[in-house]
Coordinates of C-alpha atoms (C1' of nucleotides) in Angstrom, one line a residue:
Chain A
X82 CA -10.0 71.3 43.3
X83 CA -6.3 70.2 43.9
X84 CA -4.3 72.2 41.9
X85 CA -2.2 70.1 39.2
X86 CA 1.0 71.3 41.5
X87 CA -0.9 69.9 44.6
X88 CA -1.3 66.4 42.7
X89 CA 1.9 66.4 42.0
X90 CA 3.4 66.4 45.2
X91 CA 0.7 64.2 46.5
X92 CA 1.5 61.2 43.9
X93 CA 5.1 61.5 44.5
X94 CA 4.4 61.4 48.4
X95 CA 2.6 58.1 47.8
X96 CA 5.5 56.8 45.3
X97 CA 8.3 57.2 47.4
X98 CA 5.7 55.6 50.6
X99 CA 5.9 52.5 49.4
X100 CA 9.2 52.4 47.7
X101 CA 10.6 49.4 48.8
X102 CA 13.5 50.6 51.1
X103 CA 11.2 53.4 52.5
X104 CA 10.6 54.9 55.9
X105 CA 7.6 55.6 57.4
X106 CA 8.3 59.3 56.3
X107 CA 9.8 60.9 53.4
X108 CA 12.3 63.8 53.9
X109 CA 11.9 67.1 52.7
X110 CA 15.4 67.0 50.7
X111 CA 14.5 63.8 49.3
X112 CA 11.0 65.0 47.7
X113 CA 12.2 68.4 46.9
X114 CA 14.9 66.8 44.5
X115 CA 12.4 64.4 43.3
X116 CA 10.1 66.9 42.2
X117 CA 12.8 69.2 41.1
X118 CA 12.1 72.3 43.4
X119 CA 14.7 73.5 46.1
X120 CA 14.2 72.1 49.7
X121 CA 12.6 75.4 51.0
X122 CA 9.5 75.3 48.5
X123 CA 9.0 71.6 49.6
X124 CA 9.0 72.6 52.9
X125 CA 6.6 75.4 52.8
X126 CA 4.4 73.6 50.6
X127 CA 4.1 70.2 52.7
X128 CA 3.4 73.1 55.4
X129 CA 0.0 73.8 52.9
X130 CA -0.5 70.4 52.3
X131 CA -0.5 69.9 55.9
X132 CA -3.1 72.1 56.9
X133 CA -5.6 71.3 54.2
X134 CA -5.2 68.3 55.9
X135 CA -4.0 66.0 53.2
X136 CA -0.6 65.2 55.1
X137 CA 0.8 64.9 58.2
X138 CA 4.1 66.6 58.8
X139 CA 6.5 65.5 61.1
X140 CA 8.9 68.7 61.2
X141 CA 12.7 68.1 60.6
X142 CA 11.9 64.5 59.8
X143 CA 9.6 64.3 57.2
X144 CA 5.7 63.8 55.6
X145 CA 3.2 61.1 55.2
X146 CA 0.2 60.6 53.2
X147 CA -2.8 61.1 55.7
X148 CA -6.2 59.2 54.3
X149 CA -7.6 61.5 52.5
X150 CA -3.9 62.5 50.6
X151 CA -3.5 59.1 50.1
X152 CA -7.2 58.8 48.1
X153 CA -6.0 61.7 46.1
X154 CA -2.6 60.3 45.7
X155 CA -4.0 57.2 44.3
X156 CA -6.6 59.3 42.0
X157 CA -4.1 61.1 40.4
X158 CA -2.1 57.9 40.0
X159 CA -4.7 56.2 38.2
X160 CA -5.1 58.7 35.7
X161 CA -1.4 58.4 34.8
X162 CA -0.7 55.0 34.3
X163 CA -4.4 54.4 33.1
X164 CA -3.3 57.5 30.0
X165 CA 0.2 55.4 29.5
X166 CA -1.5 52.1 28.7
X167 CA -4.2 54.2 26.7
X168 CA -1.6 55.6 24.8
X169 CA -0.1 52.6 23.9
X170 CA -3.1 50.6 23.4
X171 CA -5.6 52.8 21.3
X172 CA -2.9 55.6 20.1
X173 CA 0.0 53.1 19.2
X174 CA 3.0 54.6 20.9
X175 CA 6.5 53.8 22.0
X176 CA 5.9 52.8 25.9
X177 CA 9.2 55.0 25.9
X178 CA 7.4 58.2 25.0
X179 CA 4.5 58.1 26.7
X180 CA 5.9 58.9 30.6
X181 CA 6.2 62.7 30.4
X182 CA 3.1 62.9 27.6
X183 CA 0.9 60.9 31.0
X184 CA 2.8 63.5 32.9
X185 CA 1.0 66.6 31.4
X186 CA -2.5 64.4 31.5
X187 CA -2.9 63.1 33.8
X188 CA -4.6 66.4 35.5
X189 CA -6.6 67.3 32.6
X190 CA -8.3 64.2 32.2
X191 CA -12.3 64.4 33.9
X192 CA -13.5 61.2 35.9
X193 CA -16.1 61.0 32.7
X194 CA -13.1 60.1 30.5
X195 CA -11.1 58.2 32.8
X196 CA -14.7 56.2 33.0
X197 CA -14.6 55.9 29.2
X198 CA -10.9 55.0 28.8
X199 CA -11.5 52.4 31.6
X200 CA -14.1 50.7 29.4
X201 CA -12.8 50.8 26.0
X202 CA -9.3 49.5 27.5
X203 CA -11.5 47.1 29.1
X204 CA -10.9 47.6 32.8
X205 CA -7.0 46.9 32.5
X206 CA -5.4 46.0 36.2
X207 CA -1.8 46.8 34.8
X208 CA -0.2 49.8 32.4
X209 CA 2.8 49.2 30.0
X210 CA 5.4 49.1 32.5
X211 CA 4.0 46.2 34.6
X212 CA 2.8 48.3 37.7
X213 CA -1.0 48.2 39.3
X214 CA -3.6 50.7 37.9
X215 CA -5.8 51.8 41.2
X216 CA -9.8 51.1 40.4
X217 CA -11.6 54.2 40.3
X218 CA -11.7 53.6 44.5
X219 CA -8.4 53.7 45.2
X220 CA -7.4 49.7 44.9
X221 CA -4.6 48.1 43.5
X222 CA -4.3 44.6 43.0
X223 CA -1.2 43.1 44.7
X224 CA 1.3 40.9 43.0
X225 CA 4.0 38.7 44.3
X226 CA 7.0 39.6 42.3
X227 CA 10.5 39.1 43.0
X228 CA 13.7 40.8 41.2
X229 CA 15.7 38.8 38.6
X230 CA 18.5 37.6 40.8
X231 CA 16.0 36.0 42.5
X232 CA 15.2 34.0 39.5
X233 CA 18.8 32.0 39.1
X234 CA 18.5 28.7 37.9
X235 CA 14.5 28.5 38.1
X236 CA 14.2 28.0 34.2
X237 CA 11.8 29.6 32.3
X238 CA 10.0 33.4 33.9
X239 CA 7.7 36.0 32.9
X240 CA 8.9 39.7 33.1
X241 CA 6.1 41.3 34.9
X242 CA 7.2 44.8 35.7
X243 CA 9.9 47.1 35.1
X244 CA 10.7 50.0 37.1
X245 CA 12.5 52.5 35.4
X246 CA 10.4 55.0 32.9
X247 CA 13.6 56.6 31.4
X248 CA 13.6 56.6 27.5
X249 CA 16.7 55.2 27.1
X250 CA 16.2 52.2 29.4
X251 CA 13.2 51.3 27.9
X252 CA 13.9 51.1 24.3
X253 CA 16.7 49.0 26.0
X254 CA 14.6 46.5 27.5
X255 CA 12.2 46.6 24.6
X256 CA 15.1 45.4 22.0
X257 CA 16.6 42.8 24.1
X258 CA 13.3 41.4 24.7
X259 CA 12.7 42.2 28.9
X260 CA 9.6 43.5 27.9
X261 CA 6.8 42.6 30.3
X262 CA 5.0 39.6 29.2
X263 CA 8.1 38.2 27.5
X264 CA 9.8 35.1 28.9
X265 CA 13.8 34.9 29.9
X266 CA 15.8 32.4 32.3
X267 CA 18.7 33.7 34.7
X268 CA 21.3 31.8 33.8
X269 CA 23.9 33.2 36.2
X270 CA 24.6 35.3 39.0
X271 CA 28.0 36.4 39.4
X272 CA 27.5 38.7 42.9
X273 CA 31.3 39.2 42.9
X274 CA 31.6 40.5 39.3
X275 CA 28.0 42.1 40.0
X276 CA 26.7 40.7 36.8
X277 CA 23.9 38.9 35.8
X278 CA 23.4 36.7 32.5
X279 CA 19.8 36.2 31.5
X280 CA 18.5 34.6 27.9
X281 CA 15.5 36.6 27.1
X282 CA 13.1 34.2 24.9
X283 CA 13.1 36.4 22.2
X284 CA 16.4 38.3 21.6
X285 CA 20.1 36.9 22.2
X286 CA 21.7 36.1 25.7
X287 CA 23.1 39.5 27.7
X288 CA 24.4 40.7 30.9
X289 CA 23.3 43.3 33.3
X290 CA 24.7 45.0 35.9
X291 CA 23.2 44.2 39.5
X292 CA 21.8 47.8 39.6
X293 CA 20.6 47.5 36.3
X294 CA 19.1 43.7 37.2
X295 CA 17.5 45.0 40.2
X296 CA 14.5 47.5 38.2
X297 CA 13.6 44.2 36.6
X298 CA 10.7 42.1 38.1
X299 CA 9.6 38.8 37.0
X300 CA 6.7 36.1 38.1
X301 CA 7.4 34.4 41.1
X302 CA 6.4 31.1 39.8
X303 CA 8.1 29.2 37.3
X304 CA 6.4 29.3 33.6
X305 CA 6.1 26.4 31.3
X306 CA 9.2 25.2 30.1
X307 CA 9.7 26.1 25.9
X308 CA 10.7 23.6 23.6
X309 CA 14.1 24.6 22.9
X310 CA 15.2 23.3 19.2
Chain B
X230 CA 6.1 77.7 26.6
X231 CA 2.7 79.9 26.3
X232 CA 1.0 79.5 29.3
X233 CA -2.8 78.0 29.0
X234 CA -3.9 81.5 29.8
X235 CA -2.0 82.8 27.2
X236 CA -3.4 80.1 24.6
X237 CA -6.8 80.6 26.0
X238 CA -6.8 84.9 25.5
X239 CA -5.3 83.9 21.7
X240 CA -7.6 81.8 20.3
X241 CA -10.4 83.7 21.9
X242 CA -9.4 86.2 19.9
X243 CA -9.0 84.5 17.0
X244 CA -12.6 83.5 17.5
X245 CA -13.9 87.1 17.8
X246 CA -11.8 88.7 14.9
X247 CA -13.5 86.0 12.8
X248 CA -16.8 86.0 14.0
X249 CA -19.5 87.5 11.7
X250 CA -20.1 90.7 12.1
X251 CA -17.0 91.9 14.1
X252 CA -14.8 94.8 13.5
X253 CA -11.1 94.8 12.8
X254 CA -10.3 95.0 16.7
X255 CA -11.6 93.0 19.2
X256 CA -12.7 95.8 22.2
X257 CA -11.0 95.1 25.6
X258 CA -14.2 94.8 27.7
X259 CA -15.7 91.9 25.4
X260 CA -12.8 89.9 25.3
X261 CA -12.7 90.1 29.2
X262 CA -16.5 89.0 29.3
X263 CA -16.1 86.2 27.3
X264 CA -12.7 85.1 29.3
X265 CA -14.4 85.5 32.3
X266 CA -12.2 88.4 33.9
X267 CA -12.8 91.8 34.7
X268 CA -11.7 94.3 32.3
X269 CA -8.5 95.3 34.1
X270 CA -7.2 91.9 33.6
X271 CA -7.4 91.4 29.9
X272 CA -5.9 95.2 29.3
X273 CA -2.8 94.4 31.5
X274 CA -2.2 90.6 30.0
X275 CA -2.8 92.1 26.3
X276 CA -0.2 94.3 27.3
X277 CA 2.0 92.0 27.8
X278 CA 1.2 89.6 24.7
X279 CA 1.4 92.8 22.4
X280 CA 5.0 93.2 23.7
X281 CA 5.6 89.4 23.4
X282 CA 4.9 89.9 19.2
X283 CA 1.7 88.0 19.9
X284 CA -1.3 90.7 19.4
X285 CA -1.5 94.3 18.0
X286 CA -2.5 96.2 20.4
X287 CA -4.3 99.7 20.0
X288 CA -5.2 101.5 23.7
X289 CA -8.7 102.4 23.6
X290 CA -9.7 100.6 20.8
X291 CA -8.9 96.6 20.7
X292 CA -6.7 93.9 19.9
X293 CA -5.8 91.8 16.6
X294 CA -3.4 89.0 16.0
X295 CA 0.0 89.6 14.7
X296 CA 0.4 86.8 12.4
X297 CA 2.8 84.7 15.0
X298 CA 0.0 84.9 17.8
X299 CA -2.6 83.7 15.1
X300 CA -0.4 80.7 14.1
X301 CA -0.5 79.7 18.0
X302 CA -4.1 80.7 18.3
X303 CA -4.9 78.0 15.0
X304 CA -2.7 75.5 16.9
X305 CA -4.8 76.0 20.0
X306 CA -8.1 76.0 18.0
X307 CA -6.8 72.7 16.0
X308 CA -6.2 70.7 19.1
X309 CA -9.6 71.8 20.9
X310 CA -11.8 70.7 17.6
X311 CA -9.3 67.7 17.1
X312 CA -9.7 66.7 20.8
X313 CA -14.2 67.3 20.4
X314 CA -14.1 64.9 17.5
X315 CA -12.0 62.3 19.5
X316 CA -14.2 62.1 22.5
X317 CA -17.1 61.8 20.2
X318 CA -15.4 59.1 17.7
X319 CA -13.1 57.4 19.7
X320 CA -14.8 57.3 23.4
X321 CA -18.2 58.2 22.1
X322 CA -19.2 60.3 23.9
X323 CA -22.4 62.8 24.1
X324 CA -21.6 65.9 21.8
X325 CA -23.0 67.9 24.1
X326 CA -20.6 67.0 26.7
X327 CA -17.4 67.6 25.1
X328 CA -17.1 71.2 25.2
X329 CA -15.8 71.5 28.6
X330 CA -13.4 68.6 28.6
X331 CA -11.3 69.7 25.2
X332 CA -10.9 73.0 27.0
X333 CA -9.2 71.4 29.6
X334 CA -7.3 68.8 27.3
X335 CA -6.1 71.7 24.4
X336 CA -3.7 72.8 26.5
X337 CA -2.0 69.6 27.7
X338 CA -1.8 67.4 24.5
X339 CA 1.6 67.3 22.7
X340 CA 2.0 67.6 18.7
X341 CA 3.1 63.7 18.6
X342 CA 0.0 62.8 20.6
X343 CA -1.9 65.4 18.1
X344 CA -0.5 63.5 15.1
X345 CA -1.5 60.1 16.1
X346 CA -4.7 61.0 16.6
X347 CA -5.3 62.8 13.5
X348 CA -4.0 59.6 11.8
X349 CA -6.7 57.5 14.0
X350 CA -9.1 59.9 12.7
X351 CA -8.6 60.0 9.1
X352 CA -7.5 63.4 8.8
X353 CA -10.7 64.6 9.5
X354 CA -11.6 68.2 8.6
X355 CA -14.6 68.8 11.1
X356 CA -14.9 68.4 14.3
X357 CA -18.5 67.2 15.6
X358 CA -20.2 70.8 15.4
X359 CA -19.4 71.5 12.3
X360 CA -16.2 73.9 12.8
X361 CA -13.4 73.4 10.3
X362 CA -10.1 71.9 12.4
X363 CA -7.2 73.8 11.0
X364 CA -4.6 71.5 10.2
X365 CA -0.7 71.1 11.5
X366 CA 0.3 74.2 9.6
X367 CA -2.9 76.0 10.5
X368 CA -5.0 76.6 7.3
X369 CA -9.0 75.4 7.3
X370 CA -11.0 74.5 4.4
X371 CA -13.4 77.3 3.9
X372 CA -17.0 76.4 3.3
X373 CA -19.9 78.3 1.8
X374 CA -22.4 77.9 4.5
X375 CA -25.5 80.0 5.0
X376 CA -28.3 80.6 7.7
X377 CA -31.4 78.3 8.1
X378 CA -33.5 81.3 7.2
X379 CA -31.5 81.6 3.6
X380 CA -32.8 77.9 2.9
X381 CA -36.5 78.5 3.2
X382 CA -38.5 76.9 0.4
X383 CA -35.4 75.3 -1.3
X384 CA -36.1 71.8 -0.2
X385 CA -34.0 69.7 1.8
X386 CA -30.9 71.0 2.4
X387 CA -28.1 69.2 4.9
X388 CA -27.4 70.5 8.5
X389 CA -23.6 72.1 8.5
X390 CA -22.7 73.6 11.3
X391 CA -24.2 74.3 14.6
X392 CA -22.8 77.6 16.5
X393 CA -23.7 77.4 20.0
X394 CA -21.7 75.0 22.5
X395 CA -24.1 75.0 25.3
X396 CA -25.3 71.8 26.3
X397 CA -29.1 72.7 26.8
X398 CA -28.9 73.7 22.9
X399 CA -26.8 71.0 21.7
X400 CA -29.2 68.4 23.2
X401 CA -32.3 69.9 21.8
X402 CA -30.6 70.0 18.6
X403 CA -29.8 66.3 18.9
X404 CA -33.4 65.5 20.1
X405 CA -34.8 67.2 16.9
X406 CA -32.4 65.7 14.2
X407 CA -30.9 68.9 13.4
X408 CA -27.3 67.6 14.0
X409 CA -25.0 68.1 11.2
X410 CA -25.0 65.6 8.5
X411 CA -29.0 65.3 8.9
X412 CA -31.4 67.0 6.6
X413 CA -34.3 69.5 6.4
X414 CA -36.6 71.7 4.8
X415 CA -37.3 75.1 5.9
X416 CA -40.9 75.3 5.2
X417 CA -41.3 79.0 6.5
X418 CA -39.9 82.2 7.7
X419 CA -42.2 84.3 9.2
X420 CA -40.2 87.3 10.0
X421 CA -42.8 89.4 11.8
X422 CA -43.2 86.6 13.9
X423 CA -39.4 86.0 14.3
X424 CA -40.4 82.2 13.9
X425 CA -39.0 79.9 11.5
X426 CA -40.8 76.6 10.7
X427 CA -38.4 73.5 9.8
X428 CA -39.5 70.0 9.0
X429 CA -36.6 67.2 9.3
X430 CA -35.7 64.7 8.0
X431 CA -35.7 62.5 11.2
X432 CA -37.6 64.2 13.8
X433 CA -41.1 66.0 13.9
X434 CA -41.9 69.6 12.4
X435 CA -40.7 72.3 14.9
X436 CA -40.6 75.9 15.0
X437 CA -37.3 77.9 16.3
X438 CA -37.2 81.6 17.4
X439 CA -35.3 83.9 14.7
X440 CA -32.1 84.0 16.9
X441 CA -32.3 80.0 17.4
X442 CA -32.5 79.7 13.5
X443 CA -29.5 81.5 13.4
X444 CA -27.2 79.1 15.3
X445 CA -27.8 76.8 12.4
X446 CA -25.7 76.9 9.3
X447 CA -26.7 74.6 5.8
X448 CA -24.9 73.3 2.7
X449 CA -25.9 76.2 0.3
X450 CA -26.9 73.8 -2.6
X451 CA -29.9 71.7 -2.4
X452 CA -29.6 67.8 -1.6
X453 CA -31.1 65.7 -3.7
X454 CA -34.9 65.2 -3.0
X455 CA -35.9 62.2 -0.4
X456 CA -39.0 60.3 -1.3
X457 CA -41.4 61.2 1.2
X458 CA -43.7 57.7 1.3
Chain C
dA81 C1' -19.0 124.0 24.9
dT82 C1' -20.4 121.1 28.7
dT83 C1' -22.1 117.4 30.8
dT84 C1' -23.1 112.5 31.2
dC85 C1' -22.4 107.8 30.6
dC86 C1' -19.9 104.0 29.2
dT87 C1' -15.6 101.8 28.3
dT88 C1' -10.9 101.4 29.2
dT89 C1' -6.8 102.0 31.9
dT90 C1' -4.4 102.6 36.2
dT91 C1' -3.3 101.6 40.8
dG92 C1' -2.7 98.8 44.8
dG93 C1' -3.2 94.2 46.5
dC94 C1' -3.6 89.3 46.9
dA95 C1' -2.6 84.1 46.3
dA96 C1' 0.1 80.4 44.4
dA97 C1' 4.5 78.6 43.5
dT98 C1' 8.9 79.3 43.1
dC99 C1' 14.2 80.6 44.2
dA100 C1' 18.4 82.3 46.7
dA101 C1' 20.6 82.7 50.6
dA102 C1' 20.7 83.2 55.5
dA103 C1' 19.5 80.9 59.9
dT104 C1' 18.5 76.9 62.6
dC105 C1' 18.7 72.2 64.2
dA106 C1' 20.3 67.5 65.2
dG107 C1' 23.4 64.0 65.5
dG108 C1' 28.3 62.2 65.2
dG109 C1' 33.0 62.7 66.2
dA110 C1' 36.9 65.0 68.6
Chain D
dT276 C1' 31.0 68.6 76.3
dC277 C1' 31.5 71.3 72.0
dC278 C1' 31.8 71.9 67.4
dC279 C1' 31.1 70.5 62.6
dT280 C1' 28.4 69.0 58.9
dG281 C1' 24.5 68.2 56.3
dA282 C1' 19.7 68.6 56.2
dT283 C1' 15.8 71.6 57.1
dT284 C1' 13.5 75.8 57.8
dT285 C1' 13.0 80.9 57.4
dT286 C1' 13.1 85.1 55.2
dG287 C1' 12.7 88.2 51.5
dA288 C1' 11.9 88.5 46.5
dT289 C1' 10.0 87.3 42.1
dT290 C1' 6.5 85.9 38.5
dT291 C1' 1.9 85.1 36.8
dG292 C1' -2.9 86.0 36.9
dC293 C1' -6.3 87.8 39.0
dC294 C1' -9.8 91.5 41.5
dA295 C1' -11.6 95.9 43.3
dA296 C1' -12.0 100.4 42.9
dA297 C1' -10.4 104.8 41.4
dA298 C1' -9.0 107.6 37.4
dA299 C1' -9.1 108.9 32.7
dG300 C1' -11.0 109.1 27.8
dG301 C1' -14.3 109.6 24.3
dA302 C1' -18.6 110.1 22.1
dA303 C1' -23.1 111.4 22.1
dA304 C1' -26.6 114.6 23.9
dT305 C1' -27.9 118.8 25.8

DNA sequence: ATTTCCTTTTTGGCAAATCAAAATCAGGGA
DNA sequence: TCCCTGATTTTGATTTGCCAAAAAGGAAAT
């Protein structure tokens, strides 16, 4: 068995894979700071990942996923997000709180749980933040989502993701009403000033920075325009 | 942070020091059978919990708590039996397949997750063998529970505890409606024979060894009297 | 009092995961 | 071309738990 260590490195691997913005290998530096370990015990510990064959290791450039880390990768990632949606579902808490509790989880959770989770959650396809939950085979539904600047002008859209899991950004999005599932137009996008104005359904009309703008995702498609009194 | 290690010696020997039948110290070599290590190991780790404040520690002789390693041992212990009545209740599943699971999950669940799931519960008091659940500040409610063989000829009595994890036993137990909650009469003890004969309530009439019989605890007082059609 | 046997402790070593700091490499600019 | 800089790799040490096997204690039996 993988040690929880092991899982780690391999589900961070796969996150910073398909980053958007990502080479086709992530460097050593890069991962080491991610996972909060100097750049020496990356390297030496991609070198053991390497030979049990669950990466392939480029030397000075960088590692990959190879099939069989990726299936891990993907494994490990399902138990997390599967936990976060299970603690906010059945165990009622703040999606703020739940990242680092799905953290410690996520490797003591059996494939008998996961299986029993899965079923009284009622095979969800999505956890609280909006991204895919891998079925128990590795696959992710894909969904065509584009960032809010993208949105300008097109009336009514769903929030469908948001990807930042810090505490404090959440319980921001969650009292402005960004939530996923919640409903906002762009009103403007001022790239100059780098600001965007967006009227959330439910809470009252606020800018965001373009940084800030940018780790919120909405529905591609337009949604029904609401009746506004 | 104790490590799980650390947790897992503690409440093993919280287990031991309040076993029937045990001494004031828990011997070196037993503790290391039950832990799984070679007797080496558990000398040199009590070593250094007895210098951490966690155990007394008497060369030769055994181990005891100190009273801050038996707070952490009850938090351990309350999290395990918490965790064996969720899986039951919440996920349902088998009783005989929690065991394993909750010793992995006991050492990765958080007091905030702890609390919302004791609220989910109901504050519940037992866990699905029987075993009191200490609660956040660690004290049990103590109950006066005795041996099948103490019940003989007294009628039907109500199952209470069940002292044996293993899942051959906890399935047979199940088969034969002797789960806690159910009832029985102990219709004989044949001590010469080391056979006791019980008939339950829900199940036929069976007859367990002497050291069987003793792996199942009742209510002391009688329940009332079931019609028998 | 001695021997024997069983338990416990000691000693020396190993594997995983980490850090600090020195050494190495690779690419860009002078 | 040559050197500088920043990223990467090496090297040597540390910590935590563990094992194997030798050494030491203690208690009961001769």
């Amino acid at each position: 068995m993988a040690t929880s260590t092991v899982e780690d490195y391999l589900k961070q691997i796969f996150l910073m894979e398909t980053a958007e913005g990502a080479g086709p290998l992530v460097p050593m530096g890069q991962l080491a700071q991610i996972l909060g370990v100097v750049p020496g015990t990356a390297t030496s510990m991609i070198k053991t990942l390497a030979e049990a064959g669950l990466v392939k290791y480029e030397p000075r450039t960088g590692v990959c996923l190879s099939p069989k880390g990726r299936k891990l990768a993907l494994h490990v990632l399902r138990r997390h997000r599967m936990v976060e949606l299970f603690l906010v579902k059945v165990l009622g808490m703040d999606w703020s709180e739940i990242h680092d509790e799905a953290e410690r989880l996520e490797h003591a959770i059996s494939d008998r749980v996961m299986e029993r989770i899965d079923e009284l959650l009622g095979r969800p396809t999505l956890d609280p933040h909006g991204d895919p939950i891998p079925d128990a085979e590795g696959k992710m539904g894909r969904r065509e989502l584009v960032p809010l600047v993208s949105a300008e002008g097109k009336g009514w859209v769903e929030v469908a993701r948001v990807k930042d899991q810090t505490e404090v950004f959440l319980r921001f999005v969650d009292r402005n009403g960004l939530k996923p599932g919640r409903r906002l137009q762009v009103v403007a996008v001022d790239a100059v000033a780098g600001v965007v104005t967006v009227e959330p359904e439910d809470g009252s009309p606020l800018s965001l920075g373009l940084e800030t703008a940018g780790r919120i995702e909405v529905e591609q498609r337009t949604v029904g325009v609401v009746d506004e009194g």
